[in-house]
mmCIF file of C-alpha atoms in Angstrom:
data_model
loop_
_atom_site.group_PDB
_atom_site.id
_atom_site.type_symbol
_atom_site.label_atom_id
_atom_site.label_comp_id
_atom_site.label_asym_id
_atom_site.label_seq_id
_atom_site.Cartn_x
_atom_site.Cartn_y
_atom_site.Cartn_z
ATOM 1 C CA MET I 1 -192.901 -5.009 -101.614
ATOM 2 C CA ALA I 2 -190.158 -2.805 -100.489
ATOM 3 C CA VAL I 3 -187.195 -4.684 -102.097
ATOM 4 C CA PHE I 4 -188.660 -3.131 -105.543
ATOM 5 C CA ASP I 5 -189.621 0.154 -104.513
ATOM 6 C CA GLN I 6 -185.799 1.033 -106.131
ATOM 7 C CA LEU I 7 -187.154 -0.235 -109.744
ATOM 8 C CA VAL I 8 -187.574 3.442 -111.412
ATOM 9 C CA GLY I 9 -189.455 3.728 -114.568
ATOM 10 C CA GLN I 10 -189.785 0.170 -114.677
ATOM 11 C CA GLU I 11 -193.810 -0.378 -112.802
ATOM 12 C CA ARG I 12 -194.523 -3.072 -115.602
ATOM 13 C CA ALA I 13 -191.873 -5.294 -114.456
ATOM 14 C CA ALA I 14 -191.864 -4.671 -111.024
ATOM 15 C CA ALA I 15 -195.624 -5.983 -110.816
ATOM 16 C CA GLN I 16 -194.463 -9.154 -112.842
ATOM 17 C CA LEU I 17 -191.865 -9.969 -110.448
ATOM 18 C CA GLU I 18 -193.979 -8.906 -107.191
ATOM 19 C CA ALA I 19 -196.332 -11.246 -108.484
ATOM 20 C CA ALA I 20 -193.989 -14.249 -109.626
ATOM 21 C CA ALA I 21 -192.144 -13.939 -106.537
ATOM 22 C CA ARG I 22 -195.292 -15.472 -104.439
ATOM 23 C CA ALA I 23 -195.354 -18.985 -106.847
ATOM 24 C CA PRO I 24 -191.885 -18.901 -108.592
ATOM 25 C CA VAL I 25 -191.151 -20.964 -111.505
ATOM 26 C CA HIS I 26 -187.427 -22.532 -112.593
ATOM 27 C CA ALA I 27 -186.381 -19.543 -114.405
ATOM 28 C CA TYR I 28 -186.749 -16.050 -115.695
ATOM 29 C CA LEU I 29 -185.315 -14.092 -118.123
ATOM 30 C CA PHE I 30 -184.726 -10.242 -117.864
ATOM 31 C CA ALA I 31 -184.311 -8.285 -120.744
ATOM 32 C CA GLY I 32 -183.845 -4.875 -121.875
ATOM 33 C CA PRO I 33 -180.771 -2.316 -122.811
ATOM 34 C CA PRO I 34 -177.763 -1.554 -120.551
ATOM 35 C CA GLY I 35 -179.144 0.204 -117.710
ATOM 36 C CA SER I 36 -182.588 -0.285 -117.656
ATOM 37 C CA GLY I 37 -182.447 -1.857 -114.368
ATOM 38 C CA LYS I 38 -182.279 -5.392 -114.776
ATOM 39 C CA ARG I 39 -179.336 -5.883 -112.777
ATOM 40 C CA ALA I 40 -181.302 -4.255 -109.801
ATOM 41 C CA ALA I 41 -184.725 -5.748 -110.309
ATOM 42 C CA ALA I 42 -182.392 -9.566 -110.258
ATOM 43 C CA GLN I 43 -181.060 -8.315 -106.766
ATOM 44 C CA ALA I 44 -184.811 -7.456 -105.637
ATOM 45 C CA PHE I 45 -186.199 -10.438 -107.377
ATOM 46 C CA SER I 46 -184.003 -12.556 -105.535
ATOM 47 C CA ALA I 47 -184.079 -10.935 -102.153
ATOM 48 C CA ALA I 48 -188.036 -11.739 -102.399
ATOM 49 C CA LEU I 49 -187.324 -15.073 -102.948
ATOM 50 C CA LEU I 50 -185.235 -15.440 -99.907
ATOM 51 C CA CYS I 51 -187.069 -13.283 -97.486
ATOM 52 C CA PRO I 52 -189.464 -15.194 -95.200
ATOM 53 C CA ASP I 53 -191.813 -12.290 -95.861
ATOM 54 C CA GLY I 54 -191.620 -12.206 -99.764
ATOM 55 C CA GLY I 55 -189.058 -9.056 -99.744
ATOM 56 C CA CYS I 56 -189.579 -6.870 -96.962
ATOM 57 C CA GLY I 57 -186.306 -5.093 -97.553
ATOM 58 C CA VAL I 58 -185.346 -4.427 -94.005
ATOM 59 C CA CYS I 59 -184.688 -8.137 -92.670
ATOM 60 C CA ASP I 60 -181.253 -9.727 -92.510
ATOM 61 C CA VAL I 61 -181.755 -11.912 -95.920
ATOM 62 C CA CYS I 62 -182.800 -8.938 -98.092
ATOM 63 C CA THR I 63 -180.071 -6.851 -96.507
ATOM 64 C CA ARG I 64 -177.406 -9.111 -97.245
ATOM 65 C CA VAL I 65 -179.110 -10.102 -100.857
ATOM 66 C CA LEU I 66 -179.012 -6.368 -101.558
ATOM 67 C CA ALA I 67 -175.648 -5.879 -100.693
ATOM 68 C CA GLY I 68 -174.233 -8.971 -102.920
ATOM 69 C CA LEU I 69 -173.332 -11.067 -100.081
ATOM 70 C CA HIS I 70 -175.792 -13.629 -99.476
ATOM 71 C CA PRO I 71 -174.325 -16.859 -100.217
ATOM 72 C CA ASP I 72 -177.583 -18.383 -101.813
ATOM 73 C CA VAL I 73 -177.609 -15.593 -104.603
ATOM 74 C CA VAL I 74 -174.575 -16.332 -107.008
ATOM 75 C CA LEU I 75 -174.020 -13.973 -109.699
ATOM 76 C CA ILE I 76 -171.948 -15.407 -112.707
ATOM 77 C CA GLU I 77 -170.432 -12.940 -114.964
ATOM 78 C CA ARG I 78 -168.503 -13.694 -118.150
ATOM 79 C CA ALA I 79 -164.778 -13.786 -117.623
ATOM 80 C CA GLY I 80 -163.834 -12.838 -121.143
ATOM 81 C CA PRO I 81 -165.825 -12.034 -124.507
ATOM 82 C CA PHE I 82 -168.301 -14.423 -124.393
ATOM 83 C CA ILE I 83 -169.779 -16.743 -121.876
ATOM 84 C CA THR I 84 -167.431 -19.715 -122.618
ATOM 85 C CA VAL I 85 -168.687 -23.479 -122.267
ATOM 86 C CA ASP I 86 -165.871 -24.027 -119.351
ATOM 87 C CA GLN I 87 -168.128 -21.222 -117.827
ATOM 88 C CA ALA I 88 -171.476 -23.098 -118.568
ATOM 89 C CA ARG I 89 -170.183 -26.026 -117.035
ATOM 90 C CA GLU I 90 -169.236 -24.506 -113.615
ATOM 91 C CA ILE I 91 -172.989 -23.033 -113.840
ATOM 92 C CA VAL I 92 -173.966 -26.347 -114.002
ATOM 93 C CA ARG I 93 -172.205 -27.547 -111.077
ATOM 94 C CA LEU I 94 -173.599 -24.631 -109.188
ATOM 95 C CA ALA I 95 -177.277 -25.145 -110.267
ATOM 96 C CA LEU I 96 -177.083 -28.489 -108.833
ATOM 97 C CA ARG I 97 -175.462 -27.475 -105.449
ATOM 98 C CA THR I 98 -178.018 -27.645 -102.272
ATOM 99 C CA PRO I 99 -178.461 -23.769 -100.951
ATOM 100 C CA ASN I 100 -176.734 -23.148 -97.925
ATOM 101 C CA GLU I 101 -178.829 -21.529 -95.205
ATOM 102 C CA GLY I 102 -182.454 -21.595 -96.665
ATOM 103 C CA ARG I 103 -184.822 -23.660 -98.967
ATOM 104 C CA ARG I 104 -183.984 -22.221 -102.061
ATOM 105 C CA LYS I 105 -181.039 -20.336 -104.277
ATOM 106 C CA VAL I 106 -180.839 -17.761 -106.903
ATOM 107 C CA LEU I 107 -178.145 -18.203 -109.739
ATOM 108 C CA VAL I 108 -177.950 -14.562 -111.838
ATOM 109 C CA LEU I 109 -176.317 -14.895 -115.143
ATOM 110 C CA THR I 110 -175.390 -11.734 -116.900
ATOM 111 C CA ASP I 111 -174.994 -10.650 -120.104
ATOM 112 C CA PHE I 112 -176.392 -13.706 -121.619
ATOM 113 C CA HIS I 113 -177.197 -12.148 -124.786
ATOM 114 C CA LEU I 114 -173.337 -13.521 -125.288
ATOM 115 C CA VAL I 115 -173.611 -16.953 -124.364
ATOM 116 C CA ARG I 116 -172.943 -18.448 -128.231
ATOM 117 C CA GLU I 117 -171.472 -22.011 -128.213
ATOM 118 C CA ALA I 118 -172.087 -22.489 -124.377
ATOM 119 C CA ALA I 119 -175.663 -22.414 -125.156
ATOM 120 C CA PRO I 120 -176.798 -26.692 -125.480
ATOM 121 C CA THR I 121 -174.269 -27.020 -122.211
ATOM 122 C CA LEU I 122 -177.030 -24.838 -120.163
ATOM 123 C CA LEU I 123 -180.345 -25.761 -121.860
ATOM 124 C CA LYS I 124 -180.830 -28.685 -119.717
ATOM 125 C CA VAL I 125 -180.189 -27.606 -116.622
ATOM 126 C CA ILE I 126 -182.224 -24.033 -117.306
ATOM 127 C CA GLU I 127 -185.128 -26.405 -118.468
ATOM 128 C CA GLU I 128 -185.132 -28.541 -115.600
ATOM 129 C CA PRO I 129 -182.868 -27.469 -112.575
ATOM 130 C CA PRO I 130 -183.003 -28.475 -109.114
ATOM 131 C CA GLU I 131 -186.507 -27.892 -107.484
ATOM 132 C CA SER I 132 -184.611 -25.782 -104.791
ATOM 133 C CA THR I 133 -182.845 -23.715 -107.892
ATOM 134 C CA VAL I 134 -184.332 -20.424 -109.635
ATOM 135 C CA PHE I 135 -182.099 -18.675 -112.615
ATOM 136 C CA VAL I 136 -182.354 -15.010 -113.265
ATOM 137 C CA ILE I 137 -181.583 -14.549 -117.082
ATOM 138 C CA LEU I 138 -180.169 -10.828 -118.119
ATOM 139 C CA ALA I 139 -179.662 -10.100 -121.388
ATOM 140 C CA ASP I 140 -179.728 -6.863 -123.723
ATOM 141 C CA HIS I 141 -181.402 -8.831 -126.594
ATOM 142 C CA VAL I 142 -182.256 -12.271 -127.632
ATOM 143 C CA PRO I 143 -179.996 -13.730 -130.043
ATOM 144 C CA PRO I 144 -180.752 -16.757 -132.258
ATOM 145 C CA GLU I 145 -178.886 -18.731 -129.950
ATOM 146 C CA LEU I 146 -180.255 -17.328 -127.060
ATOM 147 C CA VAL I 147 -184.008 -18.527 -128.727
ATOM 148 C CA THR I 148 -184.341 -21.860 -127.484
ATOM 149 C CA ILE I 149 -183.256 -21.016 -123.835
ATOM 150 C CA ALA I 150 -185.465 -17.487 -123.597
ATOM 151 C CA SER I 151 -188.545 -20.488 -124.514
ATOM 152 C CA ARG I 152 -187.579 -22.294 -121.714
ATOM 153 C CA CYS I 153 -188.552 -19.137 -119.304
ATOM 154 C CA VAL I 154 -190.706 -16.757 -117.835
ATOM 155 C CA ARG I 155 -189.564 -13.495 -119.977
ATOM 156 C CA VAL I 156 -189.376 -9.750 -118.280
ATOM 157 C CA ASP I 157 -189.116 -7.045 -120.002
ATOM 158 C CA PHE I 158 -187.143 -3.824 -118.919
ATOM 159 C CA GLN I 159 -187.322 -0.556 -121.003
ATOM 160 C CA PRO I 160 -184.735 1.976 -121.497
ATOM 161 C CA LEU I 161 -185.338 4.941 -119.765
ATOM 162 C CA VAL I 162 -185.718 8.308 -120.901
ATOM 163 C CA ARG I 163 -184.024 11.168 -119.890
ATOM 164 C CA GLN I 164 -187.076 12.969 -118.185
ATOM 165 C CA ARG I 165 -186.701 10.200 -115.656
ATOM 166 C CA LEU I 166 -182.919 10.016 -114.833
ATOM 167 C CA VAL I 167 -183.280 13.621 -113.949
ATOM 168 C CA ASP I 168 -186.745 13.268 -111.984
ATOM 169 C CA ALA I 169 -184.934 10.371 -109.922
ATOM 170 C CA LEU I 170 -181.490 12.168 -109.316
ATOM 171 C CA VAL I 171 -183.901 15.133 -108.425
ATOM 172 C CA ALA I 172 -185.658 12.932 -105.692
ATOM 173 C CA ASP I 173 -182.342 11.520 -104.544
ATOM 174 C CA GLY I 174 -181.687 15.407 -103.457
ATOM 175 C CA VAL I 175 -179.487 16.312 -106.594
ATOM 176 C CA ASP I 176 -179.697 19.997 -107.733
ATOM 177 C CA ARG I 177 -181.581 20.230 -110.831
ATOM 178 C CA ALA I 178 -179.482 21.629 -112.947
ATOM 179 C CA ARG I 179 -176.533 19.097 -111.869
ATOM 180 C CA ALA I 180 -179.092 16.431 -112.329
ATOM 181 C CA GLU I 181 -179.683 17.385 -116.352
ATOM 182 C CA ASP I 182 -176.163 17.688 -116.621
ATOM 183 C CA VAL I 183 -175.124 13.928 -115.260
ATOM 184 C CA ALA I 184 -178.335 12.597 -117.222
ATOM 185 C CA ASP I 185 -176.774 13.503 -120.332
ATOM 186 C CA ALA I 186 -173.796 12.126 -119.540
ATOM 187 C CA ALA I 187 -175.308 8.446 -118.218
ATOM 188 C CA GLY I 188 -176.692 7.146 -121.544
ATOM 189 C CA GLY I 189 -179.979 6.313 -120.088
ATOM 190 C CA ARG I 190 -178.523 4.269 -117.202
ATOM 191 C CA LEU I 191 -179.930 4.839 -113.548
ATOM 192 C CA ASP I 192 -176.892 3.525 -111.681
ATOM 193 C CA ARG I 193 -174.449 5.055 -113.638
ATOM 194 C CA ALA I 194 -176.037 8.761 -112.748
ATOM 195 C CA ARG I 195 -176.258 8.108 -109.606
ATOM 196 C CA LEU I 196 -172.309 7.801 -109.523
ATOM 197 C CA LEU I 197 -171.791 10.537 -111.688
ATOM 198 C CA ALA I 198 -174.015 12.910 -109.348
ATOM 199 C CA SER I 199 -171.252 12.386 -106.936
ATOM 200 C CA ASP I 200 -168.150 12.524 -109.318
ATOM 201 C CA PRO I 201 -166.694 16.301 -109.306
ATOM 202 C CA GLY I 202 -164.720 15.517 -112.397
ATOM 203 C CA LEU I 203 -167.196 14.666 -114.982
ATOM 204 C CA ALA I 204 -167.024 17.780 -116.428
ATOM 205 C CA ALA I 205 -163.481 17.557 -116.603
ATOM 206 C CA ARG I 206 -163.049 14.514 -118.247
ATOM 207 C CA ARG I 207 -165.466 15.406 -120.979
ATOM 208 C CA GLU I 208 -163.748 18.121 -121.765
ATOM 209 C CA ALA I 209 -160.563 16.198 -121.921
ATOM 210 C CA TRP I 210 -162.625 13.778 -124.637
ATOM 211 C CA ARG I 211 -164.237 16.916 -126.597
ATOM 212 C CA THR I 212 -160.934 18.795 -126.955
ATOM 213 C CA ALA I 213 -158.794 16.012 -127.823
ATOM 214 C CA PRO I 214 -159.086 16.314 -131.836
ATOM 215 C CA ARG I 215 -157.711 19.670 -132.138
ATOM 216 C CA ARG I 216 -154.632 18.082 -129.965
ATOM 217 C CA LEU I 217 -153.874 15.609 -132.961
ATOM 218 C CA ASP I 218 -151.552 16.612 -135.804
ATOM 219 C CA GLY I 219 -151.176 13.121 -137.485
ATOM 220 C CA THR I 220 -148.365 11.841 -135.560
ATOM 221 C CA GLY I 221 -148.110 9.201 -133.974
ATOM 222 C CA ALA I 222 -146.285 11.070 -130.896
ATOM 223 C CA ALA I 223 -149.132 13.195 -130.465
ATOM 224 C CA VAL I 224 -151.532 10.808 -130.347
ATOM 225 C CA ALA I 225 -149.638 8.519 -127.946
ATOM 226 C CA VAL I 226 -149.679 11.825 -125.350
ATOM 227 C CA VAL I 227 -153.305 12.279 -125.526
ATOM 228 C CA VAL I 228 -154.307 8.365 -125.428
ATOM 229 C CA SER I 229 -151.958 8.333 -121.916
ATOM 230 C CA GLU I 230 -153.863 11.172 -120.492
ATOM 231 C CA LEU I 231 -157.016 9.873 -121.457
ATOM 232 C CA VAL I 232 -156.229 6.618 -120.117
ATOM 233 C CA GLU I 233 -155.191 8.210 -116.962
ATOM 234 C CA LEU I 234 -158.680 9.802 -116.570
ATOM 235 C CA VAL I 235 -160.370 6.518 -117.051
ATOM 236 C CA GLY I 236 -158.806 4.704 -114.464
ATOM 237 C CA GLY I 237 -157.619 7.545 -111.599
ATOM 238 C CA ALA I 238 -160.003 10.726 -111.823
ATOM 239 C CA ALA I 239 -163.297 8.252 -112.611
ATOM 240 C CA VAL I 240 -162.824 5.665 -110.587
ATOM 241 C CA GLU I 241 -162.680 7.634 -107.190
ATOM 242 C CA PRO I 242 -166.618 8.141 -106.430
ATOM 243 C CA LEU I 243 -167.052 4.380 -106.752
ATOM 244 C CA ALA I 244 -163.824 3.645 -104.866
ATOM 245 C CA ALA I 245 -164.872 5.864 -102.218
ATOM 246 C CA ARG I 246 -168.406 3.830 -102.078
ATOM 247 C CA HIS I 247 -166.252 0.659 -101.787
ATOM 248 C CA ARG I 248 -164.679 1.740 -98.833
ATOM 249 C CA ALA I 249 -167.886 2.801 -96.936
ATOM 250 C CA GLU I 250 -168.961 -0.706 -98.039
ATOM 251 C CA VAL I 251 -165.881 -2.234 -96.663
ATOM 252 C CA ALA I 252 -166.526 -0.289 -93.821
ATOM 253 C CA ALA I 253 -170.121 -1.087 -92.755
ATOM 254 C CA LEU I 254 -169.083 -4.854 -93.189
ATOM 255 C CA ASP I 255 -166.427 -4.848 -90.719
ATOM 256 C CA GLU I 256 -168.353 -2.858 -88.438
ATOM 257 C CA ARG I 257 -170.979 -5.521 -88.562
ATOM 258 C CA ALA I 258 -168.828 -8.259 -87.978
ATOM 259 C CA SER I 259 -168.006 -6.555 -84.835
ATOM 260 C CA ARG I 260 -171.612 -5.339 -83.733
ATOM 261 C CA TYR I 261 -173.041 -8.805 -84.326
ATOM 262 C CA GLY I 262 -170.031 -11.055 -83.336
ATOM 263 C CA GLU I 263 -170.566 -12.332 -87.351
ATOM 264 C CA ARG I 264 -167.961 -13.705 -89.065
ATOM 265 C CA VAL I 265 -168.109 -12.672 -92.679
ATOM 266 C CA SER I 266 -166.174 -13.220 -95.878
ATOM 267 C CA ARG I 267 -164.633 -10.458 -97.818
ATOM 268 C CA ARG I 268 -164.070 -12.622 -100.636
ATOM 269 C CA GLN I 269 -167.836 -11.714 -101.953
ATOM 270 C CA LEU I 270 -167.677 -8.190 -101.776
ATOM 271 C CA ASP I 271 -163.667 -8.270 -102.920
ATOM 272 C CA GLU I 272 -165.257 -10.021 -106.347
ATOM 273 C CA GLN I 273 -168.455 -7.738 -106.517
ATOM 274 C CA HIS I 274 -165.792 -4.624 -106.037
ATOM 275 C CA ARG I 275 -163.853 -6.226 -108.600
ATOM 276 C CA ARG I 276 -166.782 -6.399 -111.091
ATOM 277 C CA GLU I 277 -167.586 -3.098 -110.455
ATOM 278 C CA LEU I 278 -164.982 -1.111 -111.511
ATOM 279 C CA ARG I 279 -164.807 -3.609 -114.586
ATOM 280 C CA ARG I 280 -167.910 -2.352 -115.863
ATOM 281 C CA LEU I 281 -167.090 1.613 -114.907
ATOM 282 C CA ARG I 282 -163.882 1.288 -117.187
ATOM 283 C CA MET I 283 -165.929 -0.064 -119.847
ATOM 284 C CA ASP I 284 -168.985 2.814 -119.007
ATOM 285 C CA GLU I 285 -166.077 5.681 -119.037
ATOM 286 C CA LEU I 286 -164.886 4.444 -122.121
ATOM 287 C CA ARG I 287 -168.204 4.584 -124.310
ATOM 288 C CA PHE I 288 -169.079 7.815 -122.607
ATOM 289 C CA GLY I 289 -165.619 9.373 -123.885
ATOM 290 C CA LEU I 290 -166.011 7.702 -127.330
ATOM 291 C CA ALA I 291 -169.650 9.177 -127.387
ATOM 292 C CA THR I 292 -168.395 12.658 -126.288
ATOM 293 C CA LEU I 293 -165.375 11.820 -129.069
ATOM 294 C CA GLN I 294 -168.197 10.516 -131.632
ATOM 295 C CA GLY I 295 -169.969 13.765 -130.870
ATOM 296 C CA VAL I 296 -167.880 16.263 -132.153
ATOM 297 C CA TYR I 297 -167.019 14.544 -135.293
ATOM 298 C CA ARG I 298 -170.893 14.844 -135.662
ATOM 299 C CA ASP I 299 -170.963 18.149 -135.330
ATOM 300 C CA ALA I 300 -167.915 18.721 -137.519
ATOM 301 C CA LEU I 301 -170.060 17.027 -140.343
ATOM 302 C CA THR I 302 -172.981 18.906 -139.530
ATOM 303 C CA ALA I 303 -170.578 21.540 -140.528
ATOM 304 C CA GLY I 304 -169.599 20.179 -143.900
ATOM 305 C CA ASP I 305 -166.420 18.729 -142.907
ATOM 306 C CA ALA I 306 -166.447 15.668 -145.218
ATOM 307 C CA PRO I 307 -163.724 13.852 -142.995
ATOM 308 C CA GLY I 308 -166.191 13.893 -139.877
ATOM 309 C CA LEU I 309 -168.093 10.889 -141.691
ATOM 310 C CA ASP I 310 -164.816 8.625 -141.606
ATOM 311 C CA ALA I 311 -164.031 9.814 -138.520
ATOM 312 C CA VAL I 312 -167.929 8.770 -137.003
ATOM 313 C CA ALA I 313 -168.192 5.063 -138.454
ATOM 314 C CA ALA I 314 -164.149 4.705 -136.906
ATOM 315 C CA ILE I 315 -165.826 5.473 -133.072
ATOM 316 C CA THR I 316 -168.758 3.258 -133.744
ATOM 317 C CA GLU I 317 -166.050 0.390 -134.361
ATOM 318 C CA ALA I 318 -164.289 1.015 -131.800
ATOM 319 C CA ALA I 319 -167.208 1.261 -129.629
ATOM 320 C CA GLU I 320 -168.435 -2.002 -130.837
ATOM 321 C CA ALA I 321 -164.956 -3.481 -130.222
ATOM 322 C CA LEU I 322 -165.353 -2.917 -126.443
ATOM 323 C CA LEU I 323 -167.403 -5.691 -126.275
ATOM 324 C CA ARG I 324 -164.589 -7.976 -127.031
ATOM 325 C CA ASN I 325 -162.104 -6.561 -123.988
ATOM 326 C CA PRO I 326 -159.545 -4.762 -125.874
ATOM 327 C CA ASN I 327 -156.614 -3.264 -124.346
ATOM 328 C CA GLU I 328 -157.778 0.040 -123.645
ATOM 329 C CA THR I 329 -154.518 1.775 -124.679
ATOM 330 C CA LEU I 330 -154.003 -0.288 -128.035
ATOM 331 C CA LEU I 331 -157.705 0.617 -129.115
ATOM 332 C CA LEU I 332 -157.283 4.280 -128.163
ATOM 333 C CA GLN I 333 -154.005 4.831 -130.067
ATOM 334 C CA ALA I 334 -155.674 2.481 -133.111
ATOM 335 C CA LEU I 335 -158.504 4.843 -133.241
ATOM 336 C CA LEU I 336 -156.685 8.325 -132.641
ATOM 337 C CA LEU I 337 -154.397 7.610 -135.457
ATOM 338 C CA ARG I 338 -157.277 7.203 -138.148
ATOM 339 C CA LEU I 339 -158.857 10.397 -136.501
ATOM 340 C CA PRO I 340 -158.571 13.727 -138.577
ATOM 341 C CA PRO I 341 -157.370 16.658 -136.803
ATOM 342 C CA LEU I 342 -160.298 18.890 -135.751
ATOM 343 C CA GLN I 343 -160.342 22.947 -134.775
ATOM 344 C CA VAL I 344 -162.610 22.777 -131.902
ATOM 345 C CA SER I 345 -164.102 26.266 -130.677
ATOM 346 C CA GLU I 346 -163.331 27.337 -127.296
ATOM 347 C CA SER I 347 -166.823 28.749 -126.981
ATOM 348 C CA SER I 348 -168.891 25.957 -128.257
ATOM 349 C CA ALA I 349 -170.785 23.789 -125.439
ATOM 350 C CA PRO I 350 -169.862 20.242 -124.835
ATOM 351 C CA THR I 351 -171.307 17.646 -126.599
ATOM 352 C CA ARG I 352 -173.915 15.850 -125.127
#
């Protein structure tokens, strides 16, 4: 089916989903690391479930589903560090509603590995939803609290994308191979992020800012404040522009469609989707920055600089804390106050 052509490096999952779309059951669990293509697969599978031709990729239904604008495909993301009981109750309410247009609707639940105490609230509706409802659950892994729900779902596994697959996919998109290799190193194994970074002229400057931060530290809070202010500005400024440009193009396309076909379209779904993508981008940028910073201290550790060991551990803790949606400025200030200054050679290659 055409809608599954976008799934790079996940041939087994694509084949499984293509077969499943012909005779779907009530719930599916997509399990795999971040950036492996679970979200794109959820969109493609949703299109295949709603499309009258099983996922042609070009009809009105497929176009709207793939653009995140179909009312019968509901993407549900956690509002805080974890999926709450109140949010679980809202999911139950949405599951019981009838479809807006056709005979079926799809509820896509993201970050389900963070379900925690909300799992019991969701168990019954996922186990026995209305006939018109299909659940697509996305999880990085299956924690103990998710085992029972997972046993009620058809599991589809997604494998991590190796660097070469990212490079090949970018080259197929028309990206210069040298640029593709550079971007792949910064994408953390994620094709969606790699494609965004391929059009980002500020990537090298941001990587250099993170890489050289240790030599700007002098043990004082004043130096930390200056460095953190600049890093946060990069995360929320230059890093956001390629995505913001794409968002502007999507809004313009939506408005043109409304004008050309006389449709009454709501911007609410698109605006919500854009807000979610911006939040994810900030987290991606922070992870990228912390990974770059950690690479600098790992290099120092390899060179025999003992304080590098504590620095690597501190950066790991900070990266794990991102799951709790912390204040970015406070997180970075606390981290950089713990990091020892380093002398970074001007001629050293950027850490990958």
